[in-house]
Coordinates of C-alpha atoms in Angstrom, one line a residue:
D11 CA 54.6 103.1 153.4
I12 CA 58.3 102.3 153.9
A13 CA 58.7 100.7 150.1
Q14 CA 57.2 103.8 148.9
K15 CA 59.8 106.2 151.0
L16 CA 62.5 103.9 149.4
L17 CA 61.5 104.6 145.2
A18 CA 61.1 108.0 146.2
A19 CA 63.8 108.6 148.0
Y20 CA 66.4 106.8 145.1
I21 CA 63.8 108.8 142.0
D22 CA 65.2 112.2 143.9
G23 CA 68.7 111.5 144.8
S24 CA 68.6 110.3 140.2
L25 CA 67.0 112.8 138.8
N26 CA 69.0 115.7 141.4
S27 CA 72.3 113.9 140.5
V28 CA 71.6 114.7 136.5
P29 CA 73.6 118.1 136.5
S30 CA 76.9 116.6 138.5
F31 CA 76.8 114.3 135.4
L32 CA 76.4 116.8 132.2
D33 CA 80.2 117.9 132.5
D34 CA 82.0 114.9 133.3
P35 CA 80.2 112.0 130.2
S36 CA 82.7 109.8 130.5
D37 CA 80.9 109.2 134.0
H38 CA 77.3 109.6 133.2
P39 CA 75.7 106.3 135.1
L40 CA 73.4 106.2 132.3
A41 CA 76.5 105.1 129.3
N42 CA 76.0 102.2 130.6
E43 CA 72.5 100.1 130.3
E44 CA 74.2 96.9 131.7
E45 CA 75.4 98.5 135.3
L46 CA 72.4 100.2 135.4
S47 CA 70.1 97.0 134.8
D48 CA 71.6 95.2 138.0
N49 CA 71.2 98.7 139.7
I50 CA 67.3 99.4 139.4
K51 CA 66.2 95.8 139.8
L52 CA 65.5 96.1 143.2
L53 CA 63.1 98.9 142.7
A54 CA 61.3 95.6 141.1
D55 CA 60.9 94.3 144.7
I56 CA 60.2 97.7 146.4
G57 CA 57.4 99.1 143.6
R58 CA 55.5 95.5 144.6
F59 CA 54.2 96.3 147.8
D60 CA 52.8 98.8 146.9
Y61 CA 52.2 98.6 142.9
R62 CA 49.5 101.1 142.6
Q63 CA 51.5 103.7 144.7
A64 CA 54.7 103.0 143.0
A65 CA 53.4 103.2 139.4
E66 CA 51.7 107.0 140.5
L67 CA 54.2 107.8 141.8
L68 CA 55.7 107.3 138.4
I69 CA 53.5 108.4 136.4
G70 CA 52.9 112.0 138.1
A71 CA 56.9 112.6 138.2
H72 CA 57.1 111.6 134.6
R73 CA 54.0 113.4 133.3
A74 CA 55.3 116.4 135.1
L75 CA 58.8 116.5 133.1
A76 CA 57.5 115.4 129.9
G77 CA 55.2 118.8 129.8
Q78 CA 58.5 120.5 131.3
Y79 CA 60.5 119.0 128.0
R80 CA 57.6 119.6 125.7
R81 CA 57.4 123.8 126.9
L82 CA 61.7 123.8 126.0
L83 CA 60.6 122.0 123.3
E84 CA 58.1 125.1 122.3
A85 CA 60.4 128.1 122.8
G86 CA 63.8 126.2 120.6
N87 CA 60.8 126.5 117.7
A88 CA 60.2 129.7 118.7
S89 CA 63.0 131.0 119.0
S90 CA 63.8 129.5 115.7
S91 CA 61.2 131.0 113.9
A92 CA 62.0 134.6 115.8
S93 CA 65.4 134.1 114.7
N94 CA 65.5 133.0 110.8
G95 CA 62.0 134.0 109.8
G96 CA 60.2 130.3 110.3
G97 CA 62.6 127.7 109.5
G98 CA 65.9 125.7 109.8
M99 CA 67.2 123.9 112.3
V100 CA 67.8 125.5 116.3
S101 CA 71.3 125.9 117.7
L102 CA 73.1 123.5 119.0
N103 CA 73.8 125.7 122.5
A104 CA 69.8 127.2 122.2
G105 CA 68.4 126.0 125.9
L106 CA 71.1 123.4 125.7
P107 CA 71.2 122.7 129.4
D108 CA 67.4 122.8 130.2
L109 CA 67.1 120.6 128.3
R110 CA 69.9 118.1 128.7
I111 CA 69.3 117.9 132.6
V112 CA 65.3 117.3 131.6
E113 CA 65.9 114.4 129.2
D114 CA 68.5 113.4 131.6
K115 CA 65.2 113.1 133.7
L116 CA 62.9 111.9 131.7
T117 CA 65.8 108.6 130.7
W118 CA 66.3 107.9 134.4
L119 CA 62.6 107.7 134.7
T120 CA 61.7 105.6 131.5
Y121 CA 65.5 103.1 133.5
V122 CA 62.7 102.8 136.2
I123 CA 59.9 102.2 135.2
S124 CA 61.3 99.4 133.1
A125 CA 62.1 97.6 136.4
L126 CA 58.7 97.9 137.2
V127 CA 56.9 96.4 134.0
G128 CA 60.3 94.1 133.8
G129 CA 59.6 92.2 137.3
R130 CA 56.3 91.6 137.3
V131 CA 55.1 88.1 137.1
P132 CA 52.7 87.7 134.2
Y133 CA 50.5 84.3 136.0
Q134 CA 50.9 86.5 138.9
S135 CA 49.7 89.9 138.1
T136 CA 45.9 91.2 138.6
E137 CA 44.3 93.1 136.2
D138 CA 44.5 96.5 138.1
E139 CA 48.3 96.2 138.0
D140 CA 48.3 95.1 134.3
K141 CA 46.0 98.3 133.2
L142 CA 48.8 100.7 135.5
D143 CA 51.1 99.3 133.5
G144 CA 48.9 100.0 130.1
D145 CA 48.8 103.7 131.6
L146 CA 52.9 103.6 132.4
I147 CA 53.6 102.5 128.6
S148 CA 51.2 105.0 127.6
H149 CA 53.2 107.9 128.8
I150 CA 56.6 106.0 127.6
F151 CA 55.0 106.1 124.0
Q152 CA 54.0 109.8 124.8
T153 CA 57.5 111.1 125.2
I154 CA 58.3 109.7 121.8
A155 CA 57.3 112.3 119.9
L156 CA 58.1 114.4 121.4
L157 CA 62.6 112.8 121.1
Q158 CA 61.7 112.7 117.8
E159 CA 60.7 116.6 117.7
R160 CA 63.8 116.9 119.9
A161 CA 65.9 115.1 117.1
R162 CA 63.9 117.1 114.3
Q163 CA 65.8 120.4 115.2
I164 CA 68.9 118.8 116.1
G165 CA 69.9 116.0 115.1
V166 CA 70.2 113.3 117.2
Q167 CA 73.2 114.5 119.4
H168 CA 73.1 113.6 123.2
L169 CA 70.1 111.6 122.5
D170 CA 72.0 108.2 122.4
C171 CA 71.0 107.8 126.6
F172 CA 67.4 108.8 125.7
Q173 CA 66.1 107.0 123.4
C174 CA 68.5 103.5 124.9
A175 CA 66.2 103.7 127.7
I176 CA 62.8 104.3 125.4
L177 CA 64.1 101.0 123.7
F178 CA 65.2 99.2 126.9
I179 CA 61.5 99.3 127.9
F180 CA 59.7 97.9 124.6
R181 CA 62.0 94.9 125.5
Q182 CA 61.5 94.8 129.1
F183 CA 57.5 94.7 128.1
R184 CA 57.2 92.5 125.3
T185 CA 58.4 89.7 127.7
T186 CA 56.5 90.4 129.9
Y187 CA 52.8 90.8 127.5
I188 CA 54.0 89.6 124.3
S189 CA 55.5 86.2 124.8
D190 CA 55.4 82.7 124.9
Q191 CA 54.8 83.1 128.6
S192 CA 52.2 85.9 128.8
Y193 CA 48.2 84.6 128.4
G194 CA 45.0 86.3 127.7
V195 CA 45.0 90.0 126.4
P196 CA 45.8 91.2 129.3
K197 CA 44.3 94.9 130.6
A198 CA 47.4 97.0 130.6
F199 CA 47.1 96.4 125.9
G200 CA 43.1 98.4 127.0
Q201 CA 44.8 100.8 128.6
L202 CA 46.8 101.8 125.3
Q203 CA 43.8 101.8 123.5
A204 CA 42.6 103.7 125.4
N205 CA 45.3 106.7 126.1
L206 CA 46.9 106.3 122.5
G207 CA 44.5 105.0 120.8
L208 CA 46.5 102.0 120.1
D209 CA 44.0 99.3 119.5
G210 CA 45.6 95.3 120.9
K211 CA 49.2 94.1 120.6
T212 CA 49.4 94.2 117.6
Q213 CA 49.1 98.0 116.5
V214 CA 50.9 98.3 120.0
M215 CA 53.9 96.0 118.5
E216 CA 53.7 98.0 115.5
A217 CA 54.3 101.0 117.0
M218 CA 57.4 99.8 118.4
V219 CA 58.4 98.3 115.9
Q220 CA 58.2 101.5 113.8
T221 CA 60.1 103.6 116.6
I222 CA 63.4 100.2 116.1
I223 CA 63.1 101.1 112.4
R224 CA 63.6 104.8 112.9
A225 CA 66.4 104.6 114.8
L226 CA 67.8 102.5 112.9
E227 CA 67.6 105.4 110.2
M228 CA 68.6 108.1 112.6
F229 CA 71.2 107.0 114.7
P230 CA 74.7 106.5 113.6
A231 CA 77.2 103.4 112.6
G232 CA 78.7 102.3 116.1
S233 CA 75.8 104.9 118.6
P234 CA 75.3 102.3 121.7
V235 CA 71.6 103.1 119.9
I236 CA 72.5 100.9 116.5
V237 CA 73.3 98.1 119.7
S238 CA 70.0 98.9 121.3
A239 CA 68.3 98.6 118.4
V240 CA 69.2 95.9 116.6
T241 CA 68.9 93.2 119.7
T242 CA 65.5 94.9 120.6
L243 CA 64.6 94.0 117.0
N244 CA 66.1 90.8 117.5
E245 CA 63.9 89.8 121.4
F246 CA 61.1 90.6 119.2
T247 CA 61.5 87.3 117.3
L248 CA 62.3 85.0 120.4
G249 CA 60.0 83.1 121.2
Y250 CA 56.9 81.3 118.5
T251 CA 54.4 83.9 120.3
S252 CA 56.3 87.3 119.5
L253 CA 57.8 86.5 116.2
R254 CA 54.3 85.0 114.5
L255 CA 52.4 88.5 115.8
M256 CA 55.9 90.5 114.3
A257 CA 55.4 88.2 110.7
K258 CA 52.1 90.1 110.7
L259 CA 52.9 93.5 111.0
D260 CA 53.3 96.0 107.9
A261 CA 56.1 97.9 109.7
A262 CA 58.4 94.0 109.1
Q263 CA 56.8 93.6 106.5
S264 CA 58.3 96.7 104.4
L265 CA 61.6 96.4 106.8
L266 CA 62.2 92.5 104.9
A267 CA 61.3 94.7 101.5
N268 CA 64.0 97.4 102.2
H269 CA 66.6 95.4 104.6
A270 CA 69.7 97.1 102.2
S271 CA 67.9 100.1 101.8
P272 CA 71.1 103.2 102.3
S273 CA 69.2 104.7 104.9
F274 CA 70.4 101.8 107.2
G275 CA 74.4 103.5 107.3
F276 CA 75.1 100.5 109.8
L277 CA 75.5 98.6 107.5
R278 CA 78.1 100.1 105.7
S279 CA 80.5 100.1 108.6
L280 CA 83.5 98.3 108.5
T281 CA 83.7 98.5 112.6
R282 CA 80.6 96.9 114.4
P283 CA 79.8 93.5 112.2
K284 CA 78.5 92.3 114.7
D285 CA 75.3 95.0 115.0
Q286 CA 74.8 93.5 111.1
L287 CA 75.2 89.6 112.2
V288 CA 72.4 90.5 114.8
Y289 CA 69.8 92.2 112.6
Y290 CA 69.8 89.7 109.4
N291 CA 69.5 87.3 112.4
A292 CA 66.4 89.0 113.0
L293 CA 65.1 89.2 109.8
T294 CA 66.4 85.3 108.5
K295 CA 63.6 84.1 111.3
L296 CA 60.7 86.2 110.1
L297 CA 61.7 85.6 106.5
C298 CA 61.8 81.6 107.6
M299 CA 57.7 81.6 108.4
D300 CA 55.8 79.6 106.8
D301 CA 53.8 82.7 105.3
I302 CA 56.8 84.9 104.7
I303 CA 59.4 83.1 103.1
D304 CA 57.5 81.9 99.4
D305 CA 56.6 85.2 98.6
H306 CA 59.5 86.9 100.2
F307 CA 62.5 85.3 99.5
A308 CA 63.1 86.4 96.2
G309 CA 64.0 89.6 96.8
F310 CA 65.1 89.3 99.8
V311 CA 68.4 88.0 98.5
A312 CA 68.7 90.4 95.4
P313 CA 70.7 92.9 97.3
F314 CA 73.5 90.1 98.3
N315 CA 73.2 89.2 94.3
V316 CA 73.6 92.7 93.3
L317 CA 76.9 92.6 95.4
L318 CA 78.2 88.9 94.2
D319 CA 78.3 90.0 90.9
D320 CA 79.7 93.1 91.3
I321 CA 82.8 91.0 93.3
T322 CA 82.4 88.7 90.5
R323 CA 83.3 92.0 88.1
V324 CA 86.2 93.0 89.9
D325 CA 89.5 93.0 88.9
N326 CA 91.0 90.0 91.4
A327 CA 94.8 92.4 91.9
T328 CA 92.9 96.0 92.2
F329 CA 90.4 93.1 94.1
A330 CA 93.4 92.2 96.3
Q331 CA 94.5 95.6 97.3
D332 CA 91.6 96.8 98.7
P333 CA 92.2 97.7 102.6
S334 CA 88.5 97.5 103.2
I335 CA 89.0 93.6 102.9
K336 CA 92.1 92.5 104.4
L337 CA 92.8 90.9 107.2

């Protein structure tokens, strides 16, 4: 009982503090994922005292906020249609304070849910706890559609923390349920199928990889979302179980075939080469799977061949004066 009161107090305190950070984003705790991750690790231990109560508390809070967020988005769409005759983007200021508050609250809850899911020990888990995790993750997947609707309305402004939280919980879920340390087919996947129609590990991971790819396309170079997205992609290729499963995904095959797509703006940025390095580190591991490399190698290196051909045609003097290549 004390543990649940502590968890409820933490959640209430975190959610109630959200409005105070809107005017001073420089001190926003959601902007520092590493520090936030350290702070919420204790919640996994607290929640483990009565996992069902903890999960049901989070599900109830998340359901209420997601419903509020959906209604605000629908009101924004209705306002847009009424003001411009049915189309176009909502004004950036339309419903912004309320939406920002609810977004940040959902972001907090996503990180708290991550703490519970990521703090689980697979071989010590019960089937009941696995089912609860499946329900928790189902609610996260349902908010992805809301985030995409919000981005359609106003673009990706202010959505960095929300998207990073979703990618963060993907990493926690993968570590717990799709890794070399996970056993069998946990009941979490049965709940995901019942709630969302995602049939097994393959479809769940397909949905997660599709979300990663959309994030890489939607957010600009330098955004913390790009860092989180390439980190998540790379973590999905760690371990034989996860890598072998990922190699079978349609989304992963498409990414290998279109890895240099113009829609990935971060690949043309000169300010964050590490993001490109992590991205290609993940793709190279996928490419080198035995049943992939023969079919995809030529297509994978084709964009690099084009780039090298272009370089060979550049006059040396002109090339030397290009500020983008100077140290």
